[in-house]
PDB file of C-alpha atoms in Angstrom:
ATOM      1  CA  MET U1395      63.664 -12.905  71.153  1.00 44.00           C
ATOM      2  CA  THR U1396      60.202 -14.593  70.049  1.00 54.00           C
ATOM      3  CA  THR U1397      59.567 -18.370  69.438  1.00 78.00           C
ATOM      4  CA  GLU U1398      57.155 -20.130  67.997  1.00 88.00           C
ATOM      5  CA  PRO U1399      54.625 -21.942  70.371  1.00 95.00           C
ATOM      6  CA  HIS U1400      55.065 -25.664  70.642  1.00 97.00           C
ATOM      7  CA  ARG U1401      51.953 -27.664  69.307  1.00 97.00           C
ATOM      8  CA  LEU U1402      49.750 -30.180  71.329  1.00 97.00           C
ATOM      9  CA  SER U1403      48.019 -33.107  69.971  1.00 96.00           C
ATOM     10  CA  LEU U1404      46.268 -35.528  72.126  1.00 96.00           C
ATOM     11  CA  ARG U1405      46.824 -39.502  70.483  1.00 94.00           C
ATOM     12  CA  ILE U1406      43.847 -41.315  72.154  1.00 92.00           C
ATOM     13  CA  VAL U1407      45.204 -45.207  72.466  1.00 90.00           C
ATOM     14  CA  VAL U1408      42.195 -47.783  72.450  1.00 86.00           C
ATOM     15  CA  PRO U1409      43.213 -51.144  74.189  1.00 79.00           C
ATOM     16  CA  PRO U1410      41.872 -54.707  72.037  1.00 79.00           C
ATOM     17  CA  LEU U1411      38.939 -55.725  73.047  1.00 75.00           C
ATOM     18  CA  GLY U1412      38.956 -58.331  75.232  1.00 68.00           C
ATOM     19  CA  THR U1413      41.698 -56.523  77.009  1.00 71.00           C
ATOM     20  CA  ARG U1414      42.380 -55.281  80.536  1.00 69.00           C
ATOM     21  CA  ALA U1415      43.727 -52.462  80.099  1.00 72.00           C
ATOM     22  CA  GLY U1416      42.137 -48.983  79.626  1.00 84.00           C
ATOM     23  CA  ALA U1417      42.104 -45.877  77.177  1.00 88.00           C
ATOM     24  CA  GLU U1418      44.977 -43.843  77.223  1.00 92.00           C
ATOM     25  CA  CYS U1419      45.462 -40.119  76.730  1.00 94.00           C
ATOM     26  CA  ARG U1420      49.555 -39.758  75.012  1.00 95.00           C
ATOM     27  CA  PRO U1421      50.402 -36.198  75.100  1.00 97.00           C
ATOM     28  CA  VAL U1422      52.097 -35.786  71.402  1.00 97.00           C
ATOM     29  CA  VAL U1423      54.388 -32.148  71.410  1.00 97.00           C
ATOM     30  CA  ASP U1424      55.500 -31.093  67.902  1.00 97.00           C
ATOM     31  CA  GLY U1425      55.269 -34.963  66.561  1.00 96.00           C
ATOM     32  CA  ARG U1426      56.683 -36.376  69.701  1.00 96.00           C
ATOM     33  CA  ASP U1427      55.096 -38.600  72.152  1.00 97.00           C
ATOM     34  CA  VAL U1428      56.795 -37.047  75.378  1.00 96.00           C
ATOM     35  CA  LEU U1429      55.958 -40.213  77.948  1.00 96.00           C
ATOM     36  CA  THR U1430      57.869 -41.997  75.919  1.00 93.00           C
ATOM     37  CA  ASP U1431      60.978 -40.049  76.378  1.00 86.00           C
ATOM     38  CA  VAL U1432      60.373 -40.422  80.316  1.00 94.00           C
ATOM     39  CA  PHE U1433      58.597 -42.963  81.547  1.00 93.00           C
ATOM     40  CA  ASP U1434      58.113 -46.495  80.791  1.00 89.00           C
ATOM     41  CA  GLU U1435      56.627 -47.674  83.780  1.00 90.00           C
ATOM     42  CA  GLY U1436      52.643 -47.881  82.904  1.00 90.00           C
ATOM     43  CA  PRO U1437      49.977 -46.390  81.044  1.00 93.00           C
ATOM     44  CA  ALA U1438      49.398 -42.590  80.011  1.00 94.00           C
ATOM     45  CA  GLU U1439      46.218 -41.250  82.169  1.00 93.00           C
ATOM     46  CA  ASP U1440      42.499 -42.104  80.827  1.00 91.00           C
ATOM     47  CA  PRO U1441      41.158 -39.359  78.777  1.00 91.00           C
ATOM     48  CA  ARG U1442      38.088 -39.749  80.425  1.00 89.00           C
ATOM     49  CA  TYR U1443      39.822 -38.330  83.455  1.00 89.00           C
ATOM     50  CA  LEU U1444      42.241 -35.739  81.354  1.00 92.00           C
ATOM     51  CA  VAL U1445      39.421 -33.839  78.907  1.00 90.00           C
ATOM     52  CA  GLY U1446      36.829 -35.603  80.486  1.00 78.00           C
ATOM     53  CA  PRO U1447      33.536 -33.429  82.009  1.00 72.00           C
ATOM     54  CA  SER U1448      35.891 -31.679  84.942  1.00 77.00           C
ATOM     55  CA  ALA U1449      39.186 -31.660  82.672  1.00 86.00           C
ATOM     56  CA  PRO U1450      42.615 -30.970  84.705  1.00 93.00           C
ATOM     57  CA  LEU U1451      44.338 -30.318  81.491  1.00 94.00           C
ATOM     58  CA  HIS U1452      42.136 -26.933  81.067  1.00 92.00           C
ATOM     59  CA  ALA U1453      44.541 -24.350  81.663  1.00 93.00           C
ATOM     60  CA  THR U1454      43.907 -21.519  83.887  1.00 92.00           C
ATOM     61  CA  ASP U1455      45.405 -18.404  86.218  1.00 93.00           C
ATOM     62  CA  VAL U1456      46.222 -20.954  89.106  1.00 96.00           C
ATOM     63  CA  PRO U1457      49.069 -23.535  88.383  1.00 97.00           C
ATOM     64  CA  ARG U1458      47.471 -26.710  88.700  1.00 96.00           C
ATOM     65  CA  GLU U1459      49.522 -30.173  88.762  1.00 97.00           C
ATOM     66  CA  VAL U1460      47.960 -32.629  87.097  1.00 97.00           C
ATOM     67  CA  ARG U1461      49.418 -36.461  86.745  1.00 96.00           C
ATOM     68  CA  LEU U1462      49.729 -37.711  83.166  1.00 96.00           C
ATOM     69  CA  ALA U1463      50.701 -41.415  83.510  1.00 94.00           C
ATOM     70  CA  GLU U1464      51.062 -43.811  86.525  1.00 93.00           C
ATOM     71  CA  ALA U1465      53.476 -46.995  87.071  1.00 89.00           C
ATOM     72  CA  GLY U1466      51.040 -50.036  86.486  1.00 86.00           C
ATOM     73  CA  CYS U1467      51.595 -50.989  90.015  1.00 86.00           C
ATOM     74  CA  THR U1468      51.364 -48.170  92.344  1.00 82.00           C
ATOM     75  CA  GLU U1469      52.831 -44.400  91.937  1.00 84.00           C
ATOM     76  CA  GLY U1470      54.229 -45.274  95.587  1.00 82.00           C
ATOM     77  CA  CYS U1471      56.328 -48.361  93.616  1.00 89.00           C
ATOM     78  CA  CYS U1472      57.469 -47.272  90.580  1.00 89.00           C
ATOM     79  CA  GLY U1473      55.808 -43.138  90.341  1.00 91.00           C
ATOM     80  CA  ALA U1474      54.479 -41.249  88.127  1.00 93.00           C
ATOM     81  CA  VAL U1475      55.035 -38.087  85.517  1.00 95.00           C
ATOM     82  CA  TYR U1476      53.277 -35.033  86.935  1.00 96.00           C
ATOM     83  CA  VAL U1477      53.688 -32.059  85.589  1.00 97.00           C
ATOM     84  CA  THR U1478      52.398 -28.193  86.258  1.00 97.00           C
ATOM     85  CA  ILE U1479      50.136 -26.698  84.067  1.00 97.00           C
ATOM     86  CA  ARG U1480      48.680 -23.037  84.312  1.00 97.00           C
ATOM     87  CA  ARG U1481      47.930 -20.269  81.650  1.00 97.00           C
ATOM     88  CA  GLU U1482      49.956 -17.315  80.706  1.00 96.00           C
ATOM     89  CA  GLY U1483      47.748 -14.337  78.623  1.00 96.00           C
ATOM     90  CA  GLN U1484      47.618 -16.371  75.120  1.00 97.00           C
ATOM     91  CA  HIS U1485      49.610 -19.437  75.739  1.00 97.00           C
ATOM     92  CA  VAL U1486      49.413 -22.239  78.338  1.00 97.00           C
ATOM     93  CA  VAL U1487      52.603 -23.141  79.934  1.00 98.00           C
ATOM     94  CA  TRP U1488      53.299 -27.058  80.713  1.00 98.00           C
ATOM     95  CA  SER U1489      56.866 -26.948  83.546  1.00 97.00           C
ATOM     96  CA  GLY U1490      57.544 -28.029  86.837  1.00 96.00           C
ATOM     97  CA  TRP U1491      58.139 -31.968  85.380  1.00 96.00           C
ATOM     98  CA  ARG U1492      58.384 -34.537  88.100  1.00 95.00           C
ATOM     99  CA  ASN U1493      58.206 -38.160  89.209  1.00 95.00           C
ATOM    100  CA  PRO U1494      57.313 -38.842  92.531  1.00 93.00           C
ATOM    101  CA  VAL U1495      60.234 -41.935  92.524  1.00 91.00           C
ATOM    102  CA  THR U1496      62.701 -39.968  90.974  1.00 87.00           C
ATOM    103  CA  GLU U1497      64.890 -36.506  91.100  1.00 77.00           C
ATOM    104  CA  GLU U1498      63.665 -35.427  87.908  1.00 82.00           C
ATOM    105  CA  VAL U1499      61.636 -35.562  84.833  1.00 89.00           C
ATOM    106  CA  ASP U1500      64.159 -34.493  81.733  1.00 92.00           C
ATOM    107  CA  LEU U1501      61.654 -32.518  80.232  1.00 95.00           C
ATOM    108  CA  PRO U1502      61.540 -28.948  79.414  1.00 96.00           C
ATOM    109  CA  GLU U1503      58.781 -26.384  79.614  1.00 97.00           C
ATOM    110  CA  PHE U1504      56.517 -26.514  76.380  1.00 98.00           C
ATOM    111  CA  ARG U1505      54.909 -23.009  75.921  1.00 98.00           C
ATOM    112  CA  PHE U1506      51.123 -23.555  73.329  1.00 98.00           C
ATOM    113  CA  ASP U1507      48.904 -21.366  71.730  1.00 98.00           C
ATOM    114  CA  ALA U1508      45.936 -20.829  74.350  1.00 97.00           C
ATOM    115  CA  ASP U1509      43.403 -21.493  71.643  1.00 96.00           C
ATOM    116  CA  GLN U1510      45.307 -24.209  69.634  1.00 97.00           C
ATOM    117  CA  TYR U1511      45.816 -25.642  73.167  1.00 96.00           C
ATOM    118  CA  GLU U1512      41.624 -25.377  73.625  1.00 93.00           C
ATOM    119  CA  ALA U1513      40.934 -26.695  70.604  1.00 94.00           C
ATOM    120  CA  GLU U1514      42.805 -29.584  70.737  1.00 95.00           C
ATOM    121  CA  ILE U1515      41.022 -30.585  74.562  1.00 92.00           C
ATOM    122  CA  HIS U1516      37.936 -29.752  73.123  1.00 90.00           C
ATOM    123  CA  ARG U1517      38.240 -32.371  70.276  1.00 91.00           C
ATOM    124  CA  ALA U1518      39.759 -34.983  72.353  1.00 90.00           C
ATOM    125  CA  ARG U1519      36.839 -35.193  74.543  1.00 85.00           C
ATOM    126  CA  PRO U1520      34.737 -38.729  75.406  1.00 73.00           C
ATOM    127  CA  GLY U1521      32.903 -39.823  72.237  1.00 66.00           C
ATOM    128  CA  HIS U1522      35.503 -39.511  69.840  1.00 49.00           C
ATOM    129  CA  ARG U1523      37.328 -42.551  69.603  1.00 47.00           C
ATOM    130  CA  ALA U1524      39.268 -44.893  67.050  1.00 45.00           C
ATOM    131  CA  PRO U1525      37.450 -49.358  66.929  1.00 44.00           C
ATOM    132  CA  ALA U1526      39.315 -50.998  69.702  1.00 45.00           C
ATOM    133  CA  GLY U1527      42.894 -51.671  69.368  1.00 43.00           C
ATOM    134  CA  LYS U1528      43.221 -48.525  67.023  1.00 44.00           C
ATOM    135  CA  ILE U1529      45.012 -45.051  67.969  1.00 48.00           C
ATOM    136  CA  LEU U1530      43.021 -42.346  67.208  1.00 46.00           C
ATOM    137  CA  HIS U1531      44.689 -39.270  65.933  1.00 43.00           C
ATOM    138  CA  ILE U1532      43.352 -36.535  66.842  1.00 36.00           C
TER     139      ILE U1532
END
């Protein structure tokens, strides 16, 4: 049985000027912001962290757990969302979803085409920003 891979988009949200909020990198899978479904305690991670020079979203053969969002207070208080990312041949797999303060995160395993996935990370790198207060769909 063959299924089509999911499609990843990284939506960069830039806050209005004069606010204390930072930019967010929101993962959108097949047109759905997956964090909206499971976490409303705080913002998504900063794009400079997720897709910047060290880019933890890059997939390797060695599985890596990556924090995608953290509570506005602290992770220890109200939680965070983590996913384990690994490369399997021509696919990138997101699985092992967790929030340290809840029993489970109700998200399935996502499998992406590795070329599309890496191209999306490249497009989302800092420097491709919308004006303040706007959402940049990449």
